[in-house]
Amino acid sequence: SRSESNSKSESNSKSETRRIGPFHFSFFHLLKAARTVGLAFVLYNAGYQSGLADYAQDPRKFDKELMRAVVKSSGAQQVFKRETDEHKWVSDVGTRILKGARIYVEEQLNNATAREDSDAREMWLSALSKLKGEWYYVVTDAKSVNAFVSDLLPRRIFVHYGMLQMCEGSQDELALILGHEISHLILDHTRSRSKFRAITAGLELMLLSFLDPIGILSFISVALMTRVNDYMGAKFSREHELEADIIGIEVARRACFDPVKGAKVLNKFTEQLGSNESWLNTHPPNAERERLVLEAAVESKPHSACETATEQVQGMAQYLGSVRRYFRQ
């Protein structure tokens, strides 16, 4: 009877161990994952605080070094000086685009206030704050067709010389490009991409902490996660590009440019750069993008302030014409 009771107690303890064992195994791995993510956060925060300290010591030097790094990473060797025709062109168009962007954001802010939509109002207030202050235009000698704004260097618009060549002197085409880039800032796309990358990086760390770091499964998981991350990031980016295209049209309208004429630059993209159709491409296919932008540009209406200004210019031209004809008589 004792042997039977001992065997029963042993079997009960084994079954209890089997029940408790997996729980301890799961808890241990969850704790390990949390520790890994926490360590990554601590390292990131330490680097962030170190960067703030460096900036506080000498802001101008920090900005210059950062500017040099951004220009170099874009493939450029130097920037055009302010007195050059290239810089003056970008500055003239960019100043008008910034004014149009402020008008657009203020309109959206007023609409959100009238609707009593606190979330939208907060978003447009944040966008308006980003557009305030003195802006700088950086024209580089890079031959690539590109323009961008950077959160690392706020209130700066970077334009490559290759983009100016693509626009071929058309103010409307350059205005549509700059309106597009400003729209990324208005819609806070850069910060959204940063959050997306941080989330995916955290998920990767958590998953890898469950796996054997030298096992074949880890290598397969890393390769698979990289491809999934690239696909999701590219899809995310394509949506942002189309959103910026639509808002960029409205910004260009309020700056008194013609986005229908400006949309011709996308046709040049298609002709010179191809269709760029790929599920890993960060931009929509050029042909599809050209069609959507042209449709939206045609549907958009000239801003009332631009119509008034145009009427004033036309009236002044008619007045001067009549004065000339009077004196000729």
mmCIF file of C-alpha atoms in Angstrom:
data_model
loop_
_atom_site.group_PDB
_atom_site.id
_atom_site.type_symbol
_atom_site.label_atom_id
_atom_site.label_comp_id
_atom_site.label_asym_id
_atom_site.label_seq_id
_atom_site.Cartn_x
_atom_site.Cartn_y
_atom_site.Cartn_z
ATOM 1 C CA SER A 1 0.000 0.000 0.000
ATOM 2 C CA ARG A 2 2.925 2.299 0.807
ATOM 3 C CA SER A 3 4.500 1.552 -2.562
ATOM 4 C CA GLU A 4 1.227 2.336 -4.291
ATOM 5 C CA SER A 5 0.864 5.632 -2.437
ATOM 6 C CA ASN A 6 4.483 6.542 -3.222
ATOM 7 C CA SER A 7 3.985 5.803 -6.893
ATOM 8 C CA LYS A 8 0.807 7.885 -6.931
ATOM 9 C CA SER A 9 2.560 10.828 -5.260
ATOM 10 C CA GLU A 10 5.436 10.578 -7.724
ATOM 11 C CA SER A 11 3.068 10.514 -10.687
ATOM 12 C CA ASN A 12 1.148 13.482 -9.261
ATOM 13 C CA SER A 13 4.355 15.447 -8.768
ATOM 14 C CA LYS A 14 5.456 14.655 -12.336
ATOM 15 C CA SER A 15 2.121 15.708 -13.795
ATOM 16 C CA GLU A 16 2.259 18.875 -11.668
ATOM 17 C CA THR A 17 5.780 19.517 -12.913
ATOM 18 C CA ARG A 18 4.585 19.069 -16.499
ATOM 19 C CA ARG A 19 1.812 21.568 -15.862
ATOM 20 C CA ILE A 20 4.064 24.087 -14.135
ATOM 21 C CA GLY A 21 7.115 23.540 -16.350
ATOM 22 C CA PRO A 22 5.774 25.192 -19.542
ATOM 23 C CA PHE A 23 4.555 28.151 -17.497
ATOM 24 C CA HIS A 24 8.032 28.696 -16.076
ATOM 25 C CA PHE A 25 9.492 28.267 -19.568
ATOM 26 C CA SER A 26 7.152 30.906 -21.047
ATOM 27 C CA PHE A 27 7.632 33.315 -18.168
ATOM 28 C CA PHE A 28 11.403 33.028 -18.445
ATOM 29 C CA HIS A 29 11.358 33.869 -22.159
ATOM 30 C CA LEU A 30 8.925 36.749 -21.669
ATOM 31 C CA LEU A 31 11.195 38.132 -18.976
ATOM 32 C CA LYS A 32 14.176 37.745 -21.296
ATOM 33 C CA ALA A 33 12.337 39.511 -24.120
ATOM 34 C CA ALA A 34 11.308 42.367 -21.866
ATOM 35 C CA ARG A 35 14.880 42.701 -20.612
ATOM 36 C CA THR A 36 16.232 42.807 -24.186
ATOM 37 C CA VAL A 37 13.793 45.514 -25.274
ATOM 38 C CA GLY A 38 14.416 47.440 -22.060
ATOM 39 C CA LEU A 39 18.174 47.324 -22.636
ATOM 40 C CA ALA A 40 17.721 48.601 -26.190
ATOM 41 C CA PHE A 41 15.573 51.463 -24.886
ATOM 42 C CA VAL A 42 18.192 52.360 -22.260
ATOM 43 C CA LEU A 43 20.940 52.448 -24.912
ATOM 44 C CA TYR A 44 18.787 54.578 -27.217
ATOM 45 C CA ASN A 45 17.938 57.001 -24.412
ATOM 46 C CA ALA A 46 21.611 57.280 -23.457
ATOM 47 C CA GLY A 47 22.540 58.141 -27.037
ATOM 48 C CA TYR A 48 19.692 60.640 -27.251
ATOM 49 C CA GLN A 49 20.750 62.391 -24.042
ATOM 50 C CA SER A 50 24.353 62.464 -25.249
ATOM 51 C CA GLY A 51 23.217 64.103 -28.492
ATOM 52 C CA LEU A 52 21.252 66.734 -26.576
ATOM 53 C CA ALA A 53 24.293 67.492 -24.453
ATOM 54 C CA ASP A 54 26.502 67.912 -27.531
ATOM 55 C CA TYR A 55 23.947 70.224 -29.117
ATOM 56 C CA ALA A 56 23.609 72.343 -25.968
ATOM 57 C CA GLN A 57 27.372 72.902 -25.777
ATOM 58 C CA ASP A 58 27.734 74.338 -29.298
ATOM 59 C CA PRO A 59 24.489 74.453 -31.359
ATOM 60 C CA ARG A 60 26.079 76.139 -34.404
ATOM 61 C CA LYS A 61 28.902 73.636 -34.630
ATOM 62 C CA PHE A 62 26.451 70.766 -34.207
ATOM 63 C CA ASP A 63 24.216 72.152 -36.989
ATOM 64 C CA LYS A 64 27.180 72.565 -39.339
ATOM 65 C CA GLU A 65 28.372 69.026 -38.743
ATOM 66 C CA LEU A 66 24.876 67.667 -39.186
ATOM 67 C CA MET A 67 24.402 69.714 -42.361
ATOM 68 C CA ARG A 68 27.677 68.379 -43.729
ATOM 69 C CA ALA A 69 26.618 64.808 -42.930
ATOM 70 C CA VAL A 70 23.181 65.194 -44.553
ATOM 71 C CA VAL A 71 24.645 66.767 -47.711
ATOM 72 C CA LYS A 72 27.309 64.081 -47.985
ATOM 73 C CA SER A 73 24.825 61.253 -47.443
ATOM 74 C CA SER A 74 22.728 62.608 -50.343
ATOM 75 C CA GLY A 75 25.649 62.112 -52.729
ATOM 76 C CA ALA A 76 26.512 65.813 -53.023
ATOM 77 C CA GLN A 77 29.931 67.411 -52.760
ATOM 78 C CA GLN A 78 28.930 71.019 -52.157
ATOM 79 C CA VAL A 79 25.999 73.449 -52.065
ATOM 80 C CA PHE A 80 25.190 76.426 -54.276
ATOM 81 C CA LYS A 81 25.755 79.850 -52.749
ATOM 82 C CA ARG A 82 22.849 82.227 -52.188
ATOM 83 C CA GLU A 83 23.880 84.588 -54.988
ATOM 84 C CA THR A 84 23.684 81.864 -57.651
ATOM 85 C CA ASP A 85 20.707 81.672 -60.039
ATOM 86 C CA GLU A 86 19.920 78.123 -58.883
ATOM 87 C CA HIS A 87 19.578 79.152 -55.252
ATOM 88 C CA LYS A 88 17.581 82.288 -56.086
ATOM 89 C CA TRP A 89 15.139 80.239 -58.161
ATOM 90 C CA VAL A 90 14.532 77.707 -55.398
ATOM 91 C CA SER A 91 14.301 80.473 -52.787
ATOM 92 C CA ASP A 92 11.719 82.460 -54.776
ATOM 93 C CA VAL A 93 9.500 79.456 -55.442
ATOM 94 C CA GLY A 94 10.018 78.046 -51.929
ATOM 95 C CA THR A 95 9.021 81.314 -50.241
ATOM 96 C CA ARG A 96 5.730 81.339 -52.119
ATOM 97 C CA ILE A 97 5.142 77.645 -51.377
ATOM 98 C CA LEU A 98 5.676 78.218 -47.650
ATOM 99 C CA LYS A 99 3.140 81.036 -47.744
ATOM 100 C CA GLY A 100 0.674 78.759 -49.545
ATOM 101 C CA ALA A 101 1.317 75.994 -46.998
ATOM 102 C CA ARG A 102 0.570 78.334 -44.095
ATOM 103 C CA ILE A 103 -2.655 79.450 -45.776
ATOM 104 C CA TYR A 104 -3.720 75.818 -46.301
ATOM 105 C CA VAL A 105 -2.949 74.793 -42.710
ATOM 106 C CA GLU A 106 -4.732 77.843 -41.279
ATOM 107 C CA GLU A 107 -7.812 76.984 -43.349
ATOM 108 C CA GLN A 108 -7.797 73.417 -42.028
ATOM 109 C CA LEU A 109 -7.269 74.703 -38.484
ATOM 110 C CA ASN A 110 -10.262 77.024 -38.784
ATOM 111 C CA ASN A 111 -12.393 74.173 -40.136
ATOM 112 C CA ALA A 112 -11.382 71.907 -37.258
ATOM 113 C CA THR A 113 -12.162 74.660 -34.752
ATOM 114 C CA ALA A 114 -15.593 75.221 -36.306
ATOM 115 C CA ARG A 115 -16.315 71.464 -36.091
ATOM 116 C CA GLU A 116 -15.016 71.421 -32.484
ATOM 117 C CA ASP A 117 -12.709 68.556 -33.452
ATOM 118 C CA SER A 118 -10.016 68.768 -30.769
ATOM 119 C CA ASP A 119 -7.789 66.022 -32.253
ATOM 120 C CA ALA A 120 -7.729 67.589 -35.714
ATOM 121 C CA ARG A 121 -7.220 71.033 -34.212
ATOM 122 C CA GLU A 122 -4.201 69.799 -32.268
ATOM 123 C CA MET A 123 -2.741 68.211 -35.418
ATOM 124 C CA TRP A 124 -3.101 71.390 -37.490
ATOM 125 C CA LEU A 125 -1.712 73.540 -34.658
ATOM 126 C CA SER A 126 1.355 71.303 -34.602
ATOM 127 C CA ALA A 127 1.676 71.591 -38.389
ATOM 128 C CA LEU A 128 1.414 75.380 -38.236
ATOM 129 C CA SER A 129 4.157 75.589 -35.609
ATOM 130 C CA LYS A 130 6.507 73.657 -37.898
ATOM 131 C CA LEU A 131 5.971 76.155 -40.710
ATOM 132 C CA LYS A 132 6.758 79.229 -38.628
ATOM 133 C CA GLY A 133 10.147 80.884 -38.395
ATOM 134 C CA GLU A 134 12.870 81.575 -40.944
ATOM 135 C CA TRP A 135 13.414 78.899 -43.567
ATOM 136 C CA TYR A 136 16.575 78.065 -45.509
ATOM 137 C CA TYR A 137 16.994 76.516 -48.942
ATOM 138 C CA VAL A 138 19.873 74.140 -49.593
ATOM 139 C CA VAL A 139 20.622 73.476 -53.272
ATOM 140 C CA THR A 140 23.250 70.775 -53.700
ATOM 141 C CA ASP A 141 25.255 69.734 -56.763
ATOM 142 C CA ALA A 142 23.969 66.140 -56.590
ATOM 143 C CA LYS A 143 22.906 64.856 -60.018
ATOM 144 C CA SER A 144 20.146 62.631 -58.636
ATOM 145 C CA VAL A 145 16.525 63.703 -59.063
ATOM 146 C CA ASN A 146 15.496 64.409 -55.488
ATOM 147 C CA ALA A 147 14.261 66.985 -52.983
ATOM 148 C CA PHE A 148 13.476 66.485 -49.297
ATOM 149 C CA VAL A 149 12.938 67.972 -45.848
ATOM 150 C CA SER A 150 14.580 66.506 -42.759
ATOM 151 C CA ASP A 151 13.513 66.440 -39.105
ATOM 152 C CA LEU A 152 17.206 66.460 -38.182
ATOM 153 C CA LEU A 153 17.549 69.925 -39.711
ATOM 154 C CA PRO A 154 14.176 71.679 -39.367
ATOM 155 C CA ARG A 155 13.102 74.626 -41.524
ATOM 156 C CA ARG A 156 15.322 73.595 -44.409
ATOM 157 C CA ILE A 157 14.396 72.383 -47.876
ATOM 158 C CA PHE A 158 17.026 70.373 -49.742
ATOM 159 C CA VAL A 159 16.931 70.324 -53.550
ATOM 160 C CA HIS A 160 19.352 68.439 -55.784
ATOM 161 C CA TYR A 161 20.638 70.008 -58.977
ATOM 162 C CA GLY A 162 19.314 66.966 -60.837
ATOM 163 C CA MET A 163 15.785 67.980 -59.818
ATOM 164 C CA LEU A 164 16.304 71.505 -61.171
ATOM 165 C CA GLN A 165 17.455 70.025 -64.474
ATOM 166 C CA MET A 166 14.335 67.863 -64.552
ATOM 167 C CA CYS A 167 12.073 70.912 -64.058
ATOM 168 C CA GLU A 168 13.791 72.735 -66.972
ATOM 169 C CA GLY A 169 13.023 76.224 -65.674
ATOM 170 C CA SER A 170 9.320 75.596 -64.978
ATOM 171 C CA GLN A 171 8.213 77.333 -61.791
ATOM 172 C CA ASP A 172 4.985 75.321 -61.693
ATOM 173 C CA GLU A 173 6.859 72.007 -61.802
ATOM 174 C CA LEU A 174 9.315 73.051 -59.087
ATOM 175 C CA ALA A 175 6.407 74.404 -57.012
ATOM 176 C CA LEU A 176 4.617 71.044 -57.162
ATOM 177 C CA ILE A 177 7.796 69.270 -56.015
ATOM 178 C CA LEU A 178 8.388 71.663 -53.107
ATOM 179 C CA GLY A 179 4.698 71.582 -52.163
ATOM 180 C CA HIS A 180 4.941 67.796 -52.043
ATOM 181 C CA GLU A 181 7.954 67.903 -49.713
ATOM 182 C CA ILE A 182 6.377 70.495 -47.412
ATOM 183 C CA SER A 183 3.271 68.289 -47.253
ATOM 184 C CA HIS A 184 5.338 65.466 -45.763
ATOM 185 C CA LEU A 185 6.193 67.851 -42.946
ATOM 186 C CA ILE A 186 2.607 69.060 -42.558
ATOM 187 C CA LEU A 187 1.306 65.484 -42.319
ATOM 188 C CA ASP A 188 4.120 64.451 -39.937
ATOM 189 C CA HIS A 189 5.163 61.572 -42.196
ATOM 190 C CA THR A 190 8.791 61.535 -41.042
ATOM 191 C CA ARG A 191 7.818 60.985 -37.417
ATOM 192 C CA SER A 192 5.302 58.327 -38.428
ATOM 193 C CA ARG A 193 8.032 56.439 -40.304
ATOM 194 C CA SER A 194 10.326 56.709 -37.274
ATOM 195 C CA LYS A 195 7.635 55.266 -34.999
ATOM 196 C CA PHE A 196 7.001 52.435 -37.461
ATOM 197 C CA ARG A 197 10.704 51.548 -37.558
ATOM 198 C CA ALA A 198 10.940 51.659 -33.762
ATOM 199 C CA ILE A 199 7.942 49.336 -33.370
ATOM 200 C CA THR A 200 9.215 46.819 -35.924
ATOM 201 C CA ALA A 201 12.698 46.886 -34.384
ATOM 202 C CA GLY A 202 11.192 46.191 -30.955
ATOM 203 C CA LEU A 203 9.174 43.279 -32.328
ATOM 204 C CA GLU A 204 12.279 41.838 -33.981
ATOM 205 C CA LEU A 205 14.200 42.006 -30.707
ATOM 206 C CA MET A 206 11.370 40.322 -28.824
ATOM 207 C CA LEU A 207 11.096 37.516 -31.368
ATOM 208 C CA LEU A 208 14.829 36.907 -31.521
ATOM 209 C CA SER A 209 15.040 36.743 -27.730
ATOM 210 C CA PHE A 210 12.834 33.608 -27.844
ATOM 211 C CA LEU A 211 15.142 31.871 -30.321
ATOM 212 C CA ASP A 212 18.571 30.315 -30.138
ATOM 213 C CA PRO A 213 20.892 33.096 -31.395
ATOM 214 C CA ILE A 214 23.151 30.633 -33.255
ATOM 215 C CA GLY A 215 20.410 28.327 -34.528
ATOM 216 C CA ILE A 216 19.295 28.047 -38.151
ATOM 217 C CA LEU A 217 15.783 29.125 -37.140
ATOM 218 C CA SER A 218 17.165 32.499 -36.011
ATOM 219 C CA PHE A 219 18.812 33.118 -39.381
ATOM 220 C CA ILE A 220 15.624 32.195 -41.229
ATOM 221 C CA SER A 221 13.551 34.392 -38.913
ATOM 222 C CA VAL A 222 15.866 37.373 -39.403
ATOM 223 C CA ALA A 223 15.731 37.026 -43.191
ATOM 224 C CA LEU A 224 11.949 36.679 -43.157
ATOM 225 C CA MET A 225 11.440 39.627 -40.794
ATOM 226 C CA THR A 226 13.697 41.792 -42.951
ATOM 227 C CA ARG A 227 11.626 41.077 -46.057
ATOM 228 C CA VAL A 228 8.337 41.639 -44.225
ATOM 229 C CA ASN A 229 9.670 44.854 -42.713
ATOM 230 C CA ASP A 230 10.804 46.085 -46.146
ATOM 231 C CA TYR A 231 7.425 45.274 -47.679
ATOM 232 C CA MET A 232 5.404 46.934 -44.921
ATOM 233 C CA GLY A 233 7.720 49.952 -44.873
ATOM 234 C CA ALA A 234 7.483 50.377 -48.650
ATOM 235 C CA LYS A 235 3.684 50.093 -48.578
ATOM 236 C CA PHE A 236 3.568 52.631 -45.756
ATOM 237 C CA SER A 237 5.820 54.986 -47.734
ATOM 238 C CA ARG A 238 3.788 54.707 -50.965
ATOM 239 C CA GLU A 239 0.646 55.746 -49.101
ATOM 240 C CA HIS A 240 2.492 58.736 -47.664
ATOM 241 C CA GLU A 241 3.738 59.775 -51.103
ATOM 242 C CA LEU A 242 0.226 59.845 -52.556
ATOM 243 C CA GLU A 243 -1.070 61.809 -49.552
ATOM 244 C CA ALA A 244 1.726 64.358 -49.980
ATOM 245 C CA ASP A 245 0.925 64.629 -53.702
ATOM 246 C CA ILE A 246 -2.689 65.580 -53.005
ATOM 247 C CA ILE A 247 -1.861 68.105 -50.273
ATOM 248 C CA GLY A 248 0.997 69.461 -52.390
ATOM 249 C CA ILE A 249 -1.485 70.338 -55.134
ATOM 250 C CA GLU A 250 -3.588 72.369 -52.683
ATOM 251 C CA VAL A 251 -0.480 74.095 -51.339
ATOM 252 C CA ALA A 252 0.652 74.996 -54.871
ATOM 253 C CA ARG A 253 -2.817 76.375 -55.648
ATOM 254 C CA ARG A 254 -2.681 78.659 -52.601
ATOM 255 C CA ALA A 255 0.771 79.834 -53.681
ATOM 256 C CA CYS A 256 -0.800 80.856 -57.018
ATOM 257 C CA PHE A 257 0.963 78.198 -59.115
ATOM 258 C CA ASP A 258 -0.711 75.965 -61.696
ATOM 259 C CA PRO A 259 -0.496 72.311 -60.568
ATOM 260 C CA VAL A 260 -1.861 71.115 -63.922
ATOM 261 C CA LYS A 261 1.257 72.490 -65.597
ATOM 262 C CA GLY A 262 3.324 71.304 -62.664
ATOM 263 C CA ALA A 263 2.121 67.717 -63.116
ATOM 264 C CA LYS A 264 4.182 67.542 -66.320
ATOM 265 C CA VAL A 265 7.229 66.849 -64.169
ATOM 266 C CA LEU A 266 5.776 63.428 -63.326
ATOM 267 C CA ASN A 267 5.592 62.637 -67.022
ATOM 268 C CA LYS A 268 9.319 63.363 -67.153
ATOM 269 C CA PHE A 269 9.820 60.946 -64.262
ATOM 270 C CA THR A 270 8.101 58.236 -66.283
ATOM 271 C CA GLU A 271 10.053 58.982 -69.453
ATOM 272 C CA GLN A 272 13.492 59.236 -67.833
ATOM 273 C CA LEU A 273 13.227 56.936 -64.817
ATOM 274 C CA GLY A 274 10.793 54.287 -66.066
ATOM 275 C CA SER A 275 7.677 52.927 -64.385
ATOM 276 C CA ASN A 276 9.517 51.787 -61.171
ATOM 277 C CA GLU A 277 6.896 49.094 -60.492
ATOM 278 C CA SER A 278 8.024 47.003 -57.538
ATOM 279 C CA TRP A 279 6.385 45.861 -54.325
ATOM 280 C CA LEU A 280 9.515 47.020 -52.466
ATOM 281 C CA ASN A 281 9.582 50.498 -54.037
ATOM 282 C CA THR A 282 8.978 53.364 -51.616
ATOM 283 C CA HIS A 283 7.221 55.457 -54.294
ATOM 284 C CA PRO A 284 4.109 54.600 -56.344
ATOM 285 C CA PRO A 285 4.623 53.632 -60.007
ATOM 286 C CA ASN A 286 5.398 56.814 -61.957
ATOM 287 C CA ALA A 287 2.686 56.260 -64.582
ATOM 288 C CA GLU A 288 -0.022 55.662 -61.943
ATOM 289 C CA ARG A 289 1.207 58.584 -59.902
ATOM 290 C CA GLU A 290 1.149 60.890 -62.922
ATOM 291 C CA ARG A 291 -2.451 59.920 -63.693
ATOM 292 C CA LEU A 292 -3.677 60.419 -60.115
ATOM 293 C CA VAL A 293 -1.895 63.755 -59.668
ATOM 294 C CA LEU A 294 -3.138 65.104 -62.993
ATOM 295 C CA GLU A 295 -6.725 64.121 -62.151
ATOM 296 C CA ALA A 296 -6.488 65.791 -58.729
ATOM 297 C CA ALA A 297 -4.854 68.896 -60.224
ATOM 298 C CA VAL A 298 -7.617 69.273 -62.815
ATOM 299 C CA GLU A 299 -10.303 68.900 -60.121
ATOM 300 C CA SER A 300 -8.653 71.448 -57.814
ATOM 301 C CA LYS A 301 -9.809 75.039 -58.096
ATOM 302 C CA PRO A 302 -7.709 78.230 -58.084
ATOM 303 C CA HIS A 303 -7.631 79.911 -54.698
ATOM 304 C CA SER A 304 -9.746 83.023 -54.244
ATOM 305 C CA ALA A 305 -6.727 85.158 -53.268
ATOM 306 C CA CYS A 306 -4.948 84.126 -56.473
ATOM 307 C CA GLU A 307 -8.008 84.942 -58.580
ATOM 308 C CA THR A 308 -8.124 88.432 -57.027
ATOM 309 C CA ALA A 309 -4.405 88.957 -57.626
ATOM 310 C CA THR A 310 -4.750 87.785 -61.223
ATOM 311 C CA GLU A 311 -7.661 90.140 -61.811
ATOM 312 C CA GLN A 312 -5.631 93.014 -60.358
ATOM 313 C CA VAL A 313 -2.671 92.251 -62.618
ATOM 314 C CA GLN A 314 -4.909 91.950 -65.656
ATOM 315 C CA GLY A 315 -6.647 95.217 -64.765
ATOM 316 C CA MET A 316 -3.322 97.005 -64.356
ATOM 317 C CA ALA A 317 -2.146 95.601 -67.706
ATOM 318 C CA GLN A 318 -5.322 96.865 -69.413
ATOM 319 C CA TYR A 319 -4.891 100.283 -67.762
ATOM 320 C CA LEU A 320 -1.271 100.579 -68.901
ATOM 321 C CA GLY A 321 -2.280 99.484 -72.387
ATOM 322 C CA SER A 322 -4.923 102.188 -72.584
ATOM 323 C CA VAL A 323 -2.405 104.810 -71.359
ATOM 324 C CA ARG A 324 0.059 103.789 -74.049
ATOM 325 C CA ARG A 325 -2.611 103.998 -76.759
ATOM 326 C CA TYR A 326 -3.681 107.468 -75.488
ATOM 327 C CA PHE A 327 -0.165 108.922 -75.744
ATOM 328 C CA ARG A 328 0.381 107.327 -79.160
ATOM 329 C CA GLN A 329 -2.621 109.186 -80.439
#
